[in-house]
PDB file of C-alpha atoms in Angstrom:
ATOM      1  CA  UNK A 123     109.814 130.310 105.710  1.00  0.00           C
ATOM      2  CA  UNK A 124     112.060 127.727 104.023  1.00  0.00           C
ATOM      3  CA  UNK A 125     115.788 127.946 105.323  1.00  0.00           C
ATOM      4  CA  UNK A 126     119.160 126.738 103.816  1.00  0.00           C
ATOM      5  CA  UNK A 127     122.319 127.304 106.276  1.00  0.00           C
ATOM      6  CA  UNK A 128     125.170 126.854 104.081  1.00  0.00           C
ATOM      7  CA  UNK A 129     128.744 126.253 105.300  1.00  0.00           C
ATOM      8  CA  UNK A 130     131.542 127.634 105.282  1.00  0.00           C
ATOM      9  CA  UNK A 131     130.801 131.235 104.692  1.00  0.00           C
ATOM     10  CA  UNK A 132     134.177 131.570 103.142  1.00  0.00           C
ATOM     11  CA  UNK A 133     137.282 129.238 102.306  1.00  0.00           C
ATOM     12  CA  UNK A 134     140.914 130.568 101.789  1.00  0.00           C
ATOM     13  CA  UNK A 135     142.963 127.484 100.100  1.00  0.00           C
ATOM     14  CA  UNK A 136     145.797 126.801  98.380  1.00  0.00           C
ATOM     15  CA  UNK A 137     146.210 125.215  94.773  1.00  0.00           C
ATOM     16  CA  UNK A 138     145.873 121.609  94.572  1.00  0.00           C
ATOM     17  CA  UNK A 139     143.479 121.557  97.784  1.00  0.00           C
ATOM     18  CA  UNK A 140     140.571 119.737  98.095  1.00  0.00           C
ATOM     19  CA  UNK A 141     137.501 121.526  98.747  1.00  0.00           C
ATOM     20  CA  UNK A 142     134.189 120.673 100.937  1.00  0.00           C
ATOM     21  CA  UNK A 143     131.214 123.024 101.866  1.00  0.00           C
ATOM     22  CA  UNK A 144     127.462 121.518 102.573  1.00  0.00           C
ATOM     23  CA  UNK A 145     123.889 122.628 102.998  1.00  0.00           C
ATOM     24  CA  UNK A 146     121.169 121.937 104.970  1.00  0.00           C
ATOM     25  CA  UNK A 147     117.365 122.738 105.352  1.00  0.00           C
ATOM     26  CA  UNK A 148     114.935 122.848 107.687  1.00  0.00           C
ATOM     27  CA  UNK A 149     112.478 121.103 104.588  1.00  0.00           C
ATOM     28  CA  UNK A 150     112.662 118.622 102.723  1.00  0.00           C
ATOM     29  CA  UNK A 151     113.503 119.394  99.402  1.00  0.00           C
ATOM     30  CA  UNK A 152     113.099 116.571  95.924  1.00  0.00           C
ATOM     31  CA  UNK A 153     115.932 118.251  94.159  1.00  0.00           C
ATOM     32  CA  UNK A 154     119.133 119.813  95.440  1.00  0.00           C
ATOM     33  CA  UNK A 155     121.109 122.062  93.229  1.00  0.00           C
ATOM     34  CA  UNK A 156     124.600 123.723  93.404  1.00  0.00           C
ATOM     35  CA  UNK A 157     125.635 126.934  91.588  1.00  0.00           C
ATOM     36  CA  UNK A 158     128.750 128.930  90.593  1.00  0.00           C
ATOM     37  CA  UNK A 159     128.604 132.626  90.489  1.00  0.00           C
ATOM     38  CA  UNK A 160     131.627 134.851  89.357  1.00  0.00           C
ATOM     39  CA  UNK A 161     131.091 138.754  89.475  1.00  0.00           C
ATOM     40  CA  UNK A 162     128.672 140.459  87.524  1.00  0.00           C
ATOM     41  CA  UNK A 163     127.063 137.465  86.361  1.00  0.00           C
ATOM     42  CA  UNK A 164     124.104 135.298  87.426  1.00  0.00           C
ATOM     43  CA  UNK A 165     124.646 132.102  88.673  1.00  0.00           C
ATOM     44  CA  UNK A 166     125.549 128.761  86.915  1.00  0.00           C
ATOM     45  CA  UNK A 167     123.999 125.241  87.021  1.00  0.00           C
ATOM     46  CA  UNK A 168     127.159 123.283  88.195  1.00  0.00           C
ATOM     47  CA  UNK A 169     125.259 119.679  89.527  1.00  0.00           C
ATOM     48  CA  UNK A 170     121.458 118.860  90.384  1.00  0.00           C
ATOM     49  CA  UNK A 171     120.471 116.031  92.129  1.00  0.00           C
ATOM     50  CA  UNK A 172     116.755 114.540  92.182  1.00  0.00           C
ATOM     51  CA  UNK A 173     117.389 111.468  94.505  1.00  0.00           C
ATOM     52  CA  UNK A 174     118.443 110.784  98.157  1.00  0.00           C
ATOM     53  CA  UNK A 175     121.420 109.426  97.940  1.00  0.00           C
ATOM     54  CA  UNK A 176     122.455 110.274  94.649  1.00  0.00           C
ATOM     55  CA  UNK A 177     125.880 111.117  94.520  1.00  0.00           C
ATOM     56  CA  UNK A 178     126.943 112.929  91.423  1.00  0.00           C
ATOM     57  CA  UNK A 179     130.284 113.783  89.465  1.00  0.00           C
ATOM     58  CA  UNK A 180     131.355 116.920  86.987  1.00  0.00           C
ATOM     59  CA  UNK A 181     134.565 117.192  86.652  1.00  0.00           C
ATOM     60  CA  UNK A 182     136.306 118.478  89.323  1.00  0.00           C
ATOM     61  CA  UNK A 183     133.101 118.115  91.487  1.00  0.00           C
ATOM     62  CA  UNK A 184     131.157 115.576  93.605  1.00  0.00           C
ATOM     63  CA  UNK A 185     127.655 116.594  95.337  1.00  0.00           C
ATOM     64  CA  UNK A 186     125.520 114.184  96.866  1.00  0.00           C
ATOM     65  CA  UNK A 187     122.000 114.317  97.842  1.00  0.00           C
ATOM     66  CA  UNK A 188     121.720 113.313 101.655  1.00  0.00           C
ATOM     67  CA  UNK A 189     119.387 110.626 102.535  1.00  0.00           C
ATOM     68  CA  UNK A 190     117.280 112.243 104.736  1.00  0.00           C
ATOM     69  CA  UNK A 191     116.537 114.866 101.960  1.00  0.00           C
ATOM     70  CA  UNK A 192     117.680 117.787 104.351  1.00  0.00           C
ATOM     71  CA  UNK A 193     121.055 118.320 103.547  1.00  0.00           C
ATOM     72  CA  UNK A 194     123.503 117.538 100.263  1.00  0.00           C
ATOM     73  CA  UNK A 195     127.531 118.499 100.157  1.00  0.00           C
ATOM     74  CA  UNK A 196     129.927 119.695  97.082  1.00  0.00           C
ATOM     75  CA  UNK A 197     133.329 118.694  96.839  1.00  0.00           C
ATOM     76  CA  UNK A 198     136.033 120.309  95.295  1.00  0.00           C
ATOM     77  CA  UNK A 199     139.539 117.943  94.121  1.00  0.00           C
ATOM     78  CA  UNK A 200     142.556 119.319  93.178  1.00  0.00           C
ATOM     79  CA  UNK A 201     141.326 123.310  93.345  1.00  0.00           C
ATOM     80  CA  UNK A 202     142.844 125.414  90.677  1.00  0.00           C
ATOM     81  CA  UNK A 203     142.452 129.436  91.151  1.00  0.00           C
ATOM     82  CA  UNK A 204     139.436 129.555  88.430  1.00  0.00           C
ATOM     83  CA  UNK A 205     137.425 127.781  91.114  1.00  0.00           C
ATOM     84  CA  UNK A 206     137.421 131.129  92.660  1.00  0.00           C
ATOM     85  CA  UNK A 207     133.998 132.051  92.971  1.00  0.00           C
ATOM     86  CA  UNK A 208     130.942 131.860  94.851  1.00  0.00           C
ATOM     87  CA  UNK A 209     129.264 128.243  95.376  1.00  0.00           C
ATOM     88  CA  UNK A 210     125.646 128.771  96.446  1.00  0.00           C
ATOM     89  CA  UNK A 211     123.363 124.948  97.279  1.00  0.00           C
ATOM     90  CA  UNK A 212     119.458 125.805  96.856  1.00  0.00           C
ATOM     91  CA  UNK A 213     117.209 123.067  96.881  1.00  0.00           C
ATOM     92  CA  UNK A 214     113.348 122.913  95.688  1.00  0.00           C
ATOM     93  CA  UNK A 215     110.255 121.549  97.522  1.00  0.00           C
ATOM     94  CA  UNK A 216     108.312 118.377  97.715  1.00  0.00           C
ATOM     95  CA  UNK A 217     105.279 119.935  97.364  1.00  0.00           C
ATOM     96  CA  UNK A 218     105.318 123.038  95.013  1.00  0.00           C
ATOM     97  CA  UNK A 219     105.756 121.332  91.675  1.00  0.00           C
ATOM     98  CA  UNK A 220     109.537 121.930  91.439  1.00  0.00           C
ATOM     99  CA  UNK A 221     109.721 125.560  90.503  1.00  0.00           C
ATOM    100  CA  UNK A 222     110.395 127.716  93.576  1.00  0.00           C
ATOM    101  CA  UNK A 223     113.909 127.401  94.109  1.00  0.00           C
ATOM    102  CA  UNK A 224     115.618 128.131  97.732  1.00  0.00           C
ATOM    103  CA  UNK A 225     119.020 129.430  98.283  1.00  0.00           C
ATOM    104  CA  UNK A 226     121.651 129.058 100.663  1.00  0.00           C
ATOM    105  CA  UNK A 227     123.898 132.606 101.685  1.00  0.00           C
ATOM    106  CA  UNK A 228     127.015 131.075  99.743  1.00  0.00           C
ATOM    107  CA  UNK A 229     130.467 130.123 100.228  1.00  0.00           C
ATOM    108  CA  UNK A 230     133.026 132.090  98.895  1.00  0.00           C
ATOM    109  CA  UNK A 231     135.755 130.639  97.491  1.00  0.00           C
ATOM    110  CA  UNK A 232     139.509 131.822  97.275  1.00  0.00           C
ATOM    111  CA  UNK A 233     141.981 129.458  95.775  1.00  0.00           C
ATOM    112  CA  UNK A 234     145.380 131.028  96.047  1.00  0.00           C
ATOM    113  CA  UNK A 235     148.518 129.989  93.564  1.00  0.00           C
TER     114      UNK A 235
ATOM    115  CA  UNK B 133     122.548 130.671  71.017  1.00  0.00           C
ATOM    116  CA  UNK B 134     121.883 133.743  72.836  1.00  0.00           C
ATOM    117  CA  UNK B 135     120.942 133.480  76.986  1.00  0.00           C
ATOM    118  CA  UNK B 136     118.986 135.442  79.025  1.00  0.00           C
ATOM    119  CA  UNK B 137     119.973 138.815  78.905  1.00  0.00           C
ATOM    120  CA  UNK B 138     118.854 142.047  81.168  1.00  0.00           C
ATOM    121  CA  UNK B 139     118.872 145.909  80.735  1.00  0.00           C
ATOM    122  CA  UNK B 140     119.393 147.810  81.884  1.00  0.00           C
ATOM    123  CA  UNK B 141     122.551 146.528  83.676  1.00  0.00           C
ATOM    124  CA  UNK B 142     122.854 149.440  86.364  1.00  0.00           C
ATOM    125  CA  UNK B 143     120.236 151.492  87.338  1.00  0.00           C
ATOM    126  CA  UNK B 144     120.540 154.096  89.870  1.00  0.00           C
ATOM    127  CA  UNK B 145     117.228 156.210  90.858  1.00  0.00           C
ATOM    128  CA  UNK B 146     115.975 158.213  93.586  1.00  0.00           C
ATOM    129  CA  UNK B 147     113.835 157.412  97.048  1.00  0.00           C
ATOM    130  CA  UNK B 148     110.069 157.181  95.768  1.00  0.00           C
ATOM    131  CA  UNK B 149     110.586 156.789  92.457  1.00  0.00           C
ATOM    132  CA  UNK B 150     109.433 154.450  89.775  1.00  0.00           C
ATOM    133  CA  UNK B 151     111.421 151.654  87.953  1.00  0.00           C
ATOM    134  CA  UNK B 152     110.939 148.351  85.392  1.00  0.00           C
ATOM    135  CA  UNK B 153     113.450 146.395  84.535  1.00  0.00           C
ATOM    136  CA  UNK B 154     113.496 143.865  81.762  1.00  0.00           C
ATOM    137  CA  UNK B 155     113.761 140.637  80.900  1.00  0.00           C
ATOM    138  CA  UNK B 156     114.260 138.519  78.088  1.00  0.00           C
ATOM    139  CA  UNK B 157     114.535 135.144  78.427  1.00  0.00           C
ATOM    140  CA  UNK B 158     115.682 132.162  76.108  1.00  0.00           C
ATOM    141  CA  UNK B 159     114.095 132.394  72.813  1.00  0.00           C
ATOM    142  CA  UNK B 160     111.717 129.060  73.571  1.00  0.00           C
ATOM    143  CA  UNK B 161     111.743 129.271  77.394  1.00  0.00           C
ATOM    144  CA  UNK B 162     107.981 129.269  78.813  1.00  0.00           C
ATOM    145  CA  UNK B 163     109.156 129.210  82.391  1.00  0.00           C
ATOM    146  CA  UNK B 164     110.293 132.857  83.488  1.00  0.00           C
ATOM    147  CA  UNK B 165     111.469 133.406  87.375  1.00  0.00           C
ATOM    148  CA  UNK B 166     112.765 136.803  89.395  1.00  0.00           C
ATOM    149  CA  UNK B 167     114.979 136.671  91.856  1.00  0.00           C
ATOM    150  CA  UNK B 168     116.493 139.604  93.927  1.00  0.00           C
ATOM    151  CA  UNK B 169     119.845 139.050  95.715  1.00  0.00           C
ATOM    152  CA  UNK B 170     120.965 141.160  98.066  1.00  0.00           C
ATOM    153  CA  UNK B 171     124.938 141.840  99.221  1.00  0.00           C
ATOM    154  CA  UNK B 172     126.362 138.573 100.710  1.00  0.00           C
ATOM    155  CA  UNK B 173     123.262 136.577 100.091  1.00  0.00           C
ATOM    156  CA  UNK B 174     122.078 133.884  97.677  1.00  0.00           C
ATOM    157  CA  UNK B 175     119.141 135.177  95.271  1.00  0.00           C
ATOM    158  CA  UNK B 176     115.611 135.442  96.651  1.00  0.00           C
ATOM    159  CA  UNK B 177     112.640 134.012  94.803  1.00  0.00           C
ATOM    160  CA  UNK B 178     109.651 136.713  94.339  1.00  0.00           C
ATOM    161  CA  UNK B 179     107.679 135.497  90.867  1.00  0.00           C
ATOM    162  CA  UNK B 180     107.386 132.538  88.442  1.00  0.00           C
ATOM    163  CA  UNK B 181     105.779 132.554  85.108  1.00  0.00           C
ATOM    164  CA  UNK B 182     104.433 130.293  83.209  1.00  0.00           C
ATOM    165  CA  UNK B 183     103.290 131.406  79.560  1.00  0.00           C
ATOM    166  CA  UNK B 184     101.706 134.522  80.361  1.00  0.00           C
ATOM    167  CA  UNK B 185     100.457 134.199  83.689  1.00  0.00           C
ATOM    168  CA  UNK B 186     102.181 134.215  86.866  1.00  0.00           C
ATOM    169  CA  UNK B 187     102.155 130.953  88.719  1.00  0.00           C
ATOM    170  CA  UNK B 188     103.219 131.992  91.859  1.00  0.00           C
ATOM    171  CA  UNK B 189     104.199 135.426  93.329  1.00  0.00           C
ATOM    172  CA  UNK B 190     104.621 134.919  96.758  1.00  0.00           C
ATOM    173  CA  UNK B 191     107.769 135.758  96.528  1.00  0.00           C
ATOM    174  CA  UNK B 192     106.713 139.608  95.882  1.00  0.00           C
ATOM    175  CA  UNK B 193     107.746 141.604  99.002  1.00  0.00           C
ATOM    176  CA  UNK B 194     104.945 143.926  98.761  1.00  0.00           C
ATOM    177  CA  UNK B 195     102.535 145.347  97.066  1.00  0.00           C
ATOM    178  CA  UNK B 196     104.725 147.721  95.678  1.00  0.00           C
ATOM    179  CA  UNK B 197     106.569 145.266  93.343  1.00  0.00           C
ATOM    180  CA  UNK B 198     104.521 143.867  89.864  1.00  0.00           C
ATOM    181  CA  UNK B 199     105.698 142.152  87.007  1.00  0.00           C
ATOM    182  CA  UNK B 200     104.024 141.094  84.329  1.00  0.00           C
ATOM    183  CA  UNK B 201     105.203 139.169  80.819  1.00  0.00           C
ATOM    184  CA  UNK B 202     102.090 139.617  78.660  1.00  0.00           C
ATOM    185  CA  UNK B 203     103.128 138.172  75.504  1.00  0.00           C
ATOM    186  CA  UNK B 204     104.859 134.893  77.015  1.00  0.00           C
ATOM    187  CA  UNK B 205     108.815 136.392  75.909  1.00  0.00           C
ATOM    188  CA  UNK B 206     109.775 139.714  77.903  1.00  0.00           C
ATOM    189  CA  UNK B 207     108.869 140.046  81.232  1.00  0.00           C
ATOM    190  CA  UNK B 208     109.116 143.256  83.240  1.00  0.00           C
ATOM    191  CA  UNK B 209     109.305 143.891  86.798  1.00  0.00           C
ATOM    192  CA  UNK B 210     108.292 147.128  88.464  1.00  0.00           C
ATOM    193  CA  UNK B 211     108.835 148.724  91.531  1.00  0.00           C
ATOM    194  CA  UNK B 212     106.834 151.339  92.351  1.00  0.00           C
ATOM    195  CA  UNK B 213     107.996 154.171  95.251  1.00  0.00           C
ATOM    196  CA  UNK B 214     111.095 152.680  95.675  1.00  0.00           C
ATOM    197  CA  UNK B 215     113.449 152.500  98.887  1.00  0.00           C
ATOM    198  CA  UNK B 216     116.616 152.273  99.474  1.00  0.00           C
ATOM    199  CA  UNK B 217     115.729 148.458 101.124  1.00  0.00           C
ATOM    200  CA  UNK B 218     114.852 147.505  97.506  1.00  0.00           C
ATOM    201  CA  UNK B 219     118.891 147.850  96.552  1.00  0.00           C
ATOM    202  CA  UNK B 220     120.118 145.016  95.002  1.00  0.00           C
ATOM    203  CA  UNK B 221     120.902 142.682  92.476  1.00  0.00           C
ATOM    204  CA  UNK B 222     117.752 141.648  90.345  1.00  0.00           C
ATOM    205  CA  UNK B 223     118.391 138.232  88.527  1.00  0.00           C
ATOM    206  CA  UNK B 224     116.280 136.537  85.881  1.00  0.00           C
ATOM    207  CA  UNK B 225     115.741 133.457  84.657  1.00  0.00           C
ATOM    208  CA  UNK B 226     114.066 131.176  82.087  1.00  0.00           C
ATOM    209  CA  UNK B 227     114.163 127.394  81.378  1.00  0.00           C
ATOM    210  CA  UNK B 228     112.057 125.383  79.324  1.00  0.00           C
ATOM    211  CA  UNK B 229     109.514 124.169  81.389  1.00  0.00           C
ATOM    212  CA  UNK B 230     107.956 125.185  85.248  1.00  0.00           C
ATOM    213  CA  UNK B 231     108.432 122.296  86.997  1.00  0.00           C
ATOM    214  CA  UNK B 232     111.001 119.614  87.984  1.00  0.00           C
ATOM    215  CA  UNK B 233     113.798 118.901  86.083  1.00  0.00           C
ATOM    216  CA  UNK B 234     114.174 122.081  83.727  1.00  0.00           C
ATOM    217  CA  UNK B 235     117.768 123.807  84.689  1.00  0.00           C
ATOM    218  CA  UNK B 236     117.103 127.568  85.189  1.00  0.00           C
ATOM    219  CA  UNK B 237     119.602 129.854  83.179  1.00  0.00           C
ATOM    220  CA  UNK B 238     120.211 132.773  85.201  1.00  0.00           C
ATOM    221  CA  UNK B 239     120.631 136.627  83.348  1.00  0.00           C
ATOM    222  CA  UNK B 240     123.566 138.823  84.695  1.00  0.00           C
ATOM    223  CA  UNK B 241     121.095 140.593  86.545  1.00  0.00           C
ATOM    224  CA  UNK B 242     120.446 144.590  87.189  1.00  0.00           C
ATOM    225  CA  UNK B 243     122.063 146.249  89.588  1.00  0.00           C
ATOM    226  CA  UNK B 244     119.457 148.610  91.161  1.00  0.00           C
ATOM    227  CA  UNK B 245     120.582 151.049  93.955  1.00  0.00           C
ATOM    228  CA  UNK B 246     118.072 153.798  95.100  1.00  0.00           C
ATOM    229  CA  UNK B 247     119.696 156.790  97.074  1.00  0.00           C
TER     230      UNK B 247
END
């Protein structure tokens, strides 16, 4: 089936360090997506993407779509210890209507003051 | 307004035995989606509904696993004869349509663990 290999598995920073982790697939997907999760809760939309290419601010954060539709990246400026968290990419198919959503293992975040 | 919310929020059971868990989505939400994660992973897809009816299920492991959401809102999933495999986190979601661009808001999930 579908893979995403997301890396790092983990990061150990300091405050004030800029953050990268990426994603990529052995499909190619129409929409990339990248999610926070913090413990006991279920993950949250941070930035979705629906073009290759598109490169995409919130805040803090930068993802871009890559062009050949396999992989996209998240970037973290200026980290500050509530970034602590889990980051997971997961990206949906060309071909199943947009619905079936694939995720990557994580990367786990520690941010330390 | 109110998100998706879960219950219960633990559930511990026993080898071979029966359990649902519930969902209820965004008041408005016709999309509904399961996911199970697992310890270290990212969440697994196993069902998607849309209204009533479940669009696709190939996510289901096995025959062993059902949901259904037969009035469009709650949705339940059941596991019947559990094992201790099927440990895990079970998420939810909703958003307001199936397809595309419709952000998925995730529930905080049930912990199930079967000894």
């Amino acid at each position: 089936g579908q893979q995403l290999n997301q890396s790092p598995q983990s990061m150990f920073i300091q405050e004030g360090e800029d953050v990268s982790m990426n994603c990529t697939s052995s499909s190619i997907f129409n929409t990339w997506l990248w999610y926070k999760q913090e413990p006991g809760e279920g993950p949250v939309l941070l930035i979705a993407l629906y073009k290759a290419g598109e490169l995409t601010s919130n805040g803090r954060l930068t993802a871009q779509f890559g062009i050949t539709r396999k992989d996209s990246f998240l970037n973290i400026s200026a980290s500050i210890p509530s970034d602590v968290g889990i980051y997971f990419c997961a990206g949906r198919e060309l071909n199943t209507g947009g619905f079936k959503t694939i995720f990557g293992a994580g990367t786990r975040l520690f941010v330390k003051a | 307004g109110a998100g998706v919310s879960q219950t219960p929020s633990n559930k511990v059971t026993e080898k071979g035995k029966y359990v649902e868990l519930r969902c209820d989505p965004i008041s408005g939400h016709t999309a509904l989606y399961w996911y199970r994660q697992s310890l270290g992973q990212g969440p697994e897809f196993l069902i998607y509904f849309q209204g009533t009816g479940a669009a696709d299920d190939s996510g289901l492991p096995n025959d062993r696993f059902f949901a259904v959401r037969p009035e469009g809102s709650v949705s339940t999933l059941k596991i019947q004869r559990t094992e201790r495999g099927d440990s895990a986190v079970y998420l939810c979601a909703s958003s307001e349509q199936g397809a595309g661009y419709n952000e998925q808001f995730f529930g905080p999930g049930t912990r199930l663990t079967v000894l």
